[in-house]
CSV table of N, CA, C and O in Angstrom, one decimal:
chain,number,residue,atom,x,y,z
A,66,MET,N,12.8,-47.0,40.4
A,66,MET,CA,13.6,-46.4,39.5
A,66,MET,C,12.9,-46.7,38.1
A,66,MET,O,12.7,-45.9,37.3
A,67,VAL,N,12.7,-47.9,37.8
A,67,VAL,CA,12.3,-48.6,36.5
A,67,VAL,C,11.0,-48.1,36.3
A,67,VAL,O,10.7,-47.3,35.4
A,68,ASN,N,10.1,-48.3,37.3
A,68,ASN,CA,8.8,-47.7,37.0
A,68,ASN,C,8.7,-46.3,36.8
A,68,ASN,O,7.9,-45.6,36.2
A,69,LYS,N,9.6,-45.7,37.5
A,69,LYS,CA,9.2,-44.0,37.5
A,69,LYS,C,9.7,-43.5,35.9
A,69,LYS,O,9.3,-42.7,35.3
A,70,ALA,N,10.9,-44.4,35.4
A,70,ALA,CA,11.4,-44.1,34.1
A,70,ALA,C,10.5,-44.6,33.1
A,70,ALA,O,10.2,-43.8,32.2
A,71,ILE,N,9.8,-45.5,33.2
A,71,ILE,CA,8.5,-46.0,32.4
A,71,ILE,C,7.4,-45.1,32.4
A,71,ILE,O,7.0,-44.5,31.0
A,72,GLU,N,7.1,-44.4,33.6
A,72,GLU,CA,6.0,-43.5,33.8
A,72,GLU,C,6.5,-42.3,33.1
A,72,GLU,O,5.5,-41.5,32.2
A,73,THR,N,7.8,-42.1,33.3
A,73,THR,CA,7.9,-40.7,32.5
A,73,THR,C,8.1,-40.7,31.0
A,73,THR,O,7.6,-39.9,30.5
A,74,ALA,N,8.7,-42.0,30.8
A,74,ALA,CA,8.5,-41.9,29.0
A,74,ALA,C,7.3,-42.2,28.5
A,74,ALA,O,6.9,-41.3,27.5
A,75,ALA,N,6.4,-42.5,29.4
A,75,ALA,CA,4.9,-42.6,28.7
A,75,ALA,C,4.4,-41.2,28.8
A,75,ALA,O,3.6,-40.9,27.4
A,76,THR,N,4.7,-40.3,29.8
A,76,THR,CA,4.3,-39.2,29.8
A,76,THR,C,4.6,-38.3,28.8
A,76,THR,O,4.1,-37.6,28.0
A,77,LYS,N,5.9,-38.5,28.5
A,77,LYS,CA,6.9,-37.5,27.7
A,77,LYS,C,6.2,-37.7,26.3
A,77,LYS,O,6.6,-37.0,25.2
A,78,PHE,N,5.8,-39.2,25.9
A,78,PHE,CA,5.6,-39.4,24.4
A,78,PHE,C,4.4,-38.8,24.2
A,78,PHE,O,4.1,-38.3,22.9
A,79,GLU,N,3.7,-38.2,25.0
A,79,GLU,CA,2.3,-37.6,24.8
A,79,GLU,C,3.0,-36.4,23.8
A,79,GLU,O,1.9,-35.9,23.3
A,80,GLU,N,4.0,-35.7,24.4
A,80,GLU,CA,4.2,-34.4,23.8
A,80,GLU,C,5.0,-34.9,22.4
A,80,GLU,O,5.0,-34.4,21.6
A,81,TRP,N,5.9,-36.0,22.6
A,81,TRP,CA,7.0,-36.4,21.8
A,81,TRP,C,6.1,-36.7,20.3
A,81,TRP,O,6.8,-36.3,19.3
A,82,LYS,N,4.7,-37.4,20.1
A,82,LYS,CA,4.2,-37.8,19.2
A,82,LYS,C,3.6,-36.8,18.3
A,82,LYS,O,3.4,-36.9,17.4
A,83,TRP,N,3.7,-35.4,18.8
A,83,TRP,CA,3.4,-34.5,18.1
A,83,TRP,C,4.6,-33.4,17.7
A,83,TRP,O,4.2,-32.4,16.8
A,84,VAL,N,5.9,-34.1,17.7
A,84,VAL,CA,7.0,-33.3,17.1
A,84,VAL,C,7.0,-33.3,15.9
A,84,VAL,O,7.0,-34.6,15.4
A,85,ASP,N,7.6,-32.4,15.1
A,85,ASP,CA,7.6,-32.4,13.5
A,85,ASP,C,8.8,-33.7,13.2
A,85,ASP,O,9.9,-33.5,14.0
A,86,PRO,N,8.2,-34.4,12.2
A,86,PRO,CA,9.5,-35.5,12.0
A,86,PRO,C,10.6,-35.0,11.6
A,86,PRO,O,11.8,-35.5,11.7
A,87,LYS,N,10.5,-33.7,11.1
A,87,LYS,CA,12.0,-32.9,10.9
A,87,LYS,C,12.9,-32.8,11.9
A,87,LYS,O,14.2,-32.7,12.0
A,88,LYS,N,12.4,-32.3,13.0
A,88,LYS,CA,12.7,-31.8,14.3
A,88,LYS,C,13.1,-33.0,14.8
A,88,LYS,O,14.3,-33.2,15.7
A,89,ARG,N,12.5,-34.4,15.0
A,89,ARG,CA,12.8,-35.7,15.5
A,89,ARG,C,14.1,-36.0,14.6
A,89,ARG,O,15.0,-36.5,15.3
A,90,GLY,N,14.3,-35.7,13.5
A,90,GLY,CA,15.4,-36.3,12.4
A,90,GLY,C,16.5,-35.5,12.9
A,90,GLY,O,17.7,-36.1,13.1
A,91,GLU,N,16.6,-34.1,13.0
A,91,GLU,CA,17.7,-33.4,13.7
A,91,GLU,C,17.9,-33.9,15.2
A,91,GLU,O,19.0,-34.1,15.2
A,92,TYR,N,17.2,-34.1,16.1
A,92,TYR,CA,17.5,-34.8,17.3
A,92,TYR,C,18.5,-36.0,17.1
A,92,TYR,O,19.4,-36.4,18.0
A,93,LEU,N,18.0,-37.0,16.3
A,93,LEU,CA,18.5,-38.1,15.9
A,93,LEU,C,20.1,-38.0,15.5
A,93,LEU,O,21.1,-38.4,15.6
A,94,PHE,N,20.3,-37.2,14.5
A,94,PHE,CA,21.4,-36.7,13.5
A,94,PHE,C,22.4,-36.0,14.8
A,94,PHE,O,23.8,-36.1,14.7
A,95,LYS,N,21.8,-35.3,15.8
A,95,LYS,CA,22.7,-34.7,16.9
A,95,LYS,C,23.2,-35.7,17.7
A,95,LYS,O,24.6,-35.8,18.1
A,96,ALA,N,22.5,-36.8,18.0
A,96,ALA,CA,22.8,-37.8,19.0
A,96,ALA,C,23.8,-39.0,18.1
A,96,ALA,O,24.7,-39.1,18.8
A,97,ALA,N,23.7,-39.1,17.0
A,97,ALA,CA,24.7,-39.7,16.2
A,97,ALA,C,26.0,-39.0,16.5
A,97,ALA,O,27.2,-39.5,16.3
A,98,ARG,N,26.1,-37.8,16.2
A,98,ARG,CA,27.3,-36.7,16.1
A,98,ARG,C,28.0,-36.8,17.3
A,98,ARG,O,29.2,-37.1,17.2
A,99,LEU,N,27.3,-37.1,18.6
A,99,LEU,CA,27.9,-36.9,19.9
A,99,LEU,C,28.1,-38.3,20.1
A,99,LEU,O,29.4,-38.3,20.6
A,100,MET,N,27.3,-39.2,19.5
A,100,MET,CA,28.1,-40.5,19.9
A,100,MET,C,29.3,-40.6,18.9
A,100,MET,O,30.3,-41.6,19.6
A,101,ARG,N,29.5,-40.3,18.0
A,101,ARG,CA,30.7,-40.3,17.2
A,101,ARG,C,31.8,-39.6,17.6
A,101,ARG,O,32.8,-40.2,17.8
A,102,GLN,N,31.6,-38.6,18.4
A,102,GLN,CA,32.6,-37.6,19.0
A,102,GLN,C,33.2,-38.7,20.5
A,102,GLN,O,34.2,-38.5,20.7
A,103,ARG,N,32.2,-39.2,20.7
A,103,ARG,CA,32.7,-40.0,22.0
A,103,ARG,C,32.8,-41.6,22.0
A,103,ARG,O,32.4,-42.4,22.8
A,104,LYS,N,33.0,-42.0,20.6
A,104,LYS,CA,32.8,-43.4,20.0
A,104,LYS,C,33.5,-44.4,21.3
A,104,LYS,O,33.0,-45.6,21.4
A,105,HIS,N,35.0,-44.0,21.3
A,105,HIS,CA,35.7,-45.1,22.3
A,105,HIS,C,35.1,-45.1,23.5
A,105,HIS,O,35.2,-46.0,24.1
A,106,GLU,N,34.7,-44.0,24.2
A,106,GLU,CA,34.0,-44.0,25.4
A,106,GLU,C,32.8,-45.1,25.5
A,106,GLU,O,33.0,-46.0,26.1
A,107,PHE,N,31.9,-44.8,24.4
A,107,PHE,CA,30.9,-46.1,24.6
A,107,PHE,C,31.3,-47.3,24.2
A,107,PHE,O,31.1,-48.5,25.0
A,108,SER,N,32.5,-47.5,23.6
A,108,SER,CA,32.8,-49.0,23.2
A,108,SER,C,33.5,-49.2,24.6
A,108,SER,O,33.4,-50.4,25.0
A,109,ALA,N,34.3,-48.5,25.2
A,109,ALA,CA,35.0,-48.8,26.3
A,109,ALA,C,34.0,-49.3,27.6
A,109,ALA,O,34.0,-50.3,28.2
A,110,VAL,N,32.8,-48.7,27.5
A,110,VAL,CA,31.7,-49.0,28.6
A,110,VAL,C,31.2,-50.6,28.3
A,110,VAL,O,31.2,-51.2,29.0
A,111,MET,N,31.1,-50.9,27.1
A,111,MET,CA,30.8,-52.2,26.4
A,111,MET,C,31.7,-53.5,26.9
A,111,MET,O,31.3,-54.5,27.2
A,112,ILE,N,33.0,-52.9,26.7
A,112,ILE,CA,34.0,-53.7,27.5
A,112,ILE,C,34.2,-54.1,28.6
A,112,ILE,O,34.2,-55.2,29.1
A,113,TYR,N,34.2,-53.0,29.3
A,113,TYR,CA,33.9,-53.0,30.9
A,113,TYR,C,32.7,-53.8,31.2
A,113,TYR,O,33.0,-54.6,32.2
A,114,GLU,N,31.6,-53.0,31.0
A,114,GLU,CA,30.3,-53.7,31.4
A,114,GLU,C,29.7,-55.0,30.8
A,114,GLU,O,29.4,-56.2,31.4
A,115,VAL,N,30.2,-55.5,29.7
A,115,VAL,CA,29.7,-56.7,29.1
A,115,VAL,C,30.6,-57.9,28.8
A,115,VAL,O,30.6,-58.8,28.2
A,116,GLY,N,32.1,-57.2,28.7
A,116,GLY,CA,33.1,-57.9,28.7
A,116,GLY,C,33.3,-58.4,26.9
A,116,GLY,O,34.0,-59.3,26.3
A,117,LYS,N,32.8,-57.4,26.1
A,117,LYS,CA,33.1,-57.3,24.8
A,117,LYS,C,34.6,-57.1,24.5
A,117,LYS,O,35.4,-56.5,25.1
A,118,THR,N,35.1,-57.6,23.1
A,118,THR,CA,36.3,-57.1,22.5
A,118,THR,C,36.3,-55.7,22.2
A,118,THR,O,35.2,-55.5,21.8
A,119,TRP,N,37.4,-55.1,21.8
A,119,TRP,CA,37.5,-54.0,21.3
A,119,TRP,C,37.0,-53.7,19.8
A,119,TRP,O,36.0,-53.0,19.3
A,120,PRO,N,37.2,-55.0,18.8
A,120,PRO,CA,36.3,-55.0,17.7
A,120,PRO,C,34.8,-55.0,17.9
A,120,PRO,O,34.2,-54.6,17.1
A,121,GLU,N,34.7,-55.9,18.7
A,121,GLU,CA,33.0,-56.2,18.7
A,121,GLU,C,32.3,-55.1,19.3
A,121,GLU,O,31.4,-54.4,18.7
A,122,ALA,N,32.8,-54.3,20.2
A,122,ALA,CA,32.5,-52.9,20.9
A,122,ALA,C,32.4,-51.9,19.9
A,122,ALA,O,31.4,-51.1,19.9
A,123,ASP,N,33.6,-51.7,18.9
A,123,ASP,CA,33.6,-50.8,18.0
A,123,ASP,C,32.5,-50.9,16.8
A,123,ASP,O,32.0,-50.1,16.4
A,124,ALA,N,32.2,-52.1,16.4
A,124,ALA,CA,31.3,-52.6,16.0
A,124,ALA,C,30.0,-52.2,16.2
A,124,ALA,O,29.1,-51.7,15.4
A,125,ASP,N,29.7,-52.6,17.5
A,125,ASP,CA,28.2,-52.5,18.1
A,125,ASP,C,28.1,-50.6,18.4
A,125,ASP,O,26.7,-50.1,18.0
A,126,THR,N,29.1,-49.8,18.5
A,126,THR,CA,28.8,-48.6,18.7
A,126,THR,C,28.6,-48.0,17.2
A,126,THR,O,27.7,-47.2,17.0
A,127,ALA,N,29.4,-48.3,16.0
A,127,ALA,CA,29.2,-48.0,14.9
A,127,ALA,C,27.8,-48.4,14.3
A,127,ALA,O,27.2,-47.4,13.5
A,128,GLU,N,27.3,-49.4,14.5
A,128,GLU,CA,26.1,-49.9,14.4
A,128,GLU,C,25.0,-49.0,15.0
A,128,GLU,O,24.1,-48.6,14.3
A,129,ALA,N,25.1,-48.8,16.2
A,129,ALA,CA,24.2,-47.9,16.8
A,129,ALA,C,24.2,-46.4,16.1
A,129,ALA,O,23.0,-45.8,16.1
A,130,ILE,N,25.2,-46.0,15.8
A,130,ILE,CA,25.4,-44.4,15.3
A,130,ILE,C,24.6,-44.9,13.8
A,130,ILE,O,23.7,-43.7,13.4
A,131,ASP,N,24.9,-45.7,13.2
A,131,ASP,CA,24.3,-46.0,11.6
A,131,ASP,C,22.9,-46.0,11.8
A,131,ASP,O,22.0,-45.6,11.3
A,132,PHE,N,22.2,-46.8,12.9
A,132,PHE,CA,20.7,-46.8,13.1
A,132,PHE,C,20.2,-45.4,13.4
A,132,PHE,O,19.2,-45.1,13.1
A,133,LEU,N,21.0,-44.7,14.0
A,133,LEU,CA,20.5,-43.3,14.5
A,133,LEU,C,20.2,-42.6,13.2
A,133,LEU,O,19.3,-42.0,13.1
A,134,GLU,N,21.4,-42.5,12.3
A,134,GLU,CA,21.4,-41.9,11.2
A,134,GLU,C,20.4,-42.3,10.1
A,134,GLU,O,19.7,-41.4,9.4
A,135,PHE,N,20.1,-43.7,10.4
A,135,PHE,CA,19.1,-44.3,9.4
A,135,PHE,C,17.4,-43.8,10.0
A,135,PHE,O,16.7,-43.4,8.9
A,136,TYR,N,17.3,-44.0,11.0
A,136,TYR,CA,16.1,-43.4,11.4
A,136,TYR,C,15.8,-41.9,11.2
A,136,TYR,O,14.6,-41.5,10.9
A,137,ALA,N,17.1,-40.9,11.5
A,137,ALA,CA,16.7,-39.9,11.3
A,137,ALA,C,16.4,-39.5,9.7
A,137,ALA,O,15.7,-38.3,9.2
A,138,ARG,N,17.0,-40.2,8.7
A,138,ARG,CA,16.6,-40.0,7.4
A,138,ARG,C,15.2,-40.6,7.2
A,138,ARG,O,14.7,-39.9,6.4
A,139,GLU,N,15.1,-41.5,7.9
A,139,GLU,CA,13.5,-41.9,7.5
A,139,GLU,C,12.6,-41.0,8.0
A,139,GLU,O,11.4,-40.6,7.4
A,140,MET,N,13.0,-40.1,9.3
A,140,MET,CA,11.9,-39.0,9.4
A,140,MET,C,12.0,-38.0,8.6
A,140,MET,O,10.9,-37.7,8.1
A,141,PHE,N,12.8,-37.6,8.0
A,141,PHE,CA,12.9,-36.5,6.6
A,141,PHE,C,12.0,-37.2,5.7
A,141,PHE,O,11.3,-36.3,5.1
A,142,ARG,N,12.0,-38.3,5.3
A,142,ARG,CA,11.3,-38.9,4.2
A,142,ARG,C,10.0,-39.2,4.7
A,142,ARG,O,9.1,-38.7,4.2
A,143,PHE,N,9.6,-39.5,6.0
A,143,PHE,CA,8.2,-39.5,6.6
A,143,PHE,C,7.7,-37.9,6.5
A,143,PHE,O,6.2,-37.4,6.2
A,144,ALA,N,8.6,-36.9,6.9
A,144,ALA,CA,8.0,-35.5,6.7
A,144,ALA,C,7.7,-34.9,5.0
A,144,ALA,O,6.8,-34.2,5.3
A,145,ARG,N,8.3,-35.7,4.2
A,145,ARG,CA,7.8,-35.4,2.7
A,145,ARG,C,6.5,-36.1,2.5
A,145,ARG,O,5.9,-35.7,1.4
A,146,SER,N,6.1,-37.2,3.2
A,146,SER,CA,5.1,-37.9,2.8
A,146,SER,C,3.6,-37.2,2.9
A,146,SER,O,3.5,-36.4,3.9
A,147,SER,N,2.6,-37.6,2.1
A,147,SER,CA,1.4,-36.8,2.5
A,147,SER,C,0.5,-38.0,2.9
A,147,SER,O,-0.4,-37.4,3.5
A,148,ARG,N,1.3,-39.0,3.2
A,148,ARG,CA,0.1,-39.8,3.7
A,148,ARG,C,0.0,-39.7,5.5
A,148,ARG,O,-1.0,-40.2,6.0
A,149,LEU,N,1.2,-39.0,5.9
A,149,LEU,CA,0.9,-38.8,7.3
A,149,LEU,C,0.5,-37.6,7.6
A,149,LEU,O,1.0,-36.5,7.2
A,150,GLN,N,-0.7,-37.3,8.5
A,150,GLN,CA,-1.4,-36.3,8.6
A,150,GLN,C,-1.2,-35.9,10.2
A,150,GLN,O,-1.6,-36.9,10.9
A,151,ASN,N,-0.9,-34.8,10.6
A,151,ASN,CA,-0.9,-34.4,11.9
A,151,ASN,C,-2.4,-34.0,12.4
A,151,ASN,O,-3.2,-33.4,12.0
A,152,THR,N,-3.1,-35.0,13.3
A,152,THR,CA,-4.6,-34.8,13.6
A,152,THR,C,-4.9,-34.1,14.6
A,152,THR,O,-5.8,-34.1,15.3
A,153,ARG,N,-4.1,-33.4,15.2
A,153,ARG,CA,-4.0,-32.5,16.4
A,153,ARG,C,-5.0,-31.6,16.4
A,153,ARG,O,-5.3,-30.6,15.4
């Protein structure tokens, strides 16, 4: 299953690398919104699977949401940059 996942990811990257940065950012913001809606579920999985405490799991989930939003904002910043050119 791991090999199949890696192969699929490599294949999909060939499509993903041409996706407009703004669209990538939108996907990341959507993922952050969905995670925020289900924050306690994600935290509960960490508690169950890894043995984290509620405060640790809550902080880790919040950090993951923060990273998604940070990278989304970076995608919008990159979209404004003239240094990045689509050479397709």
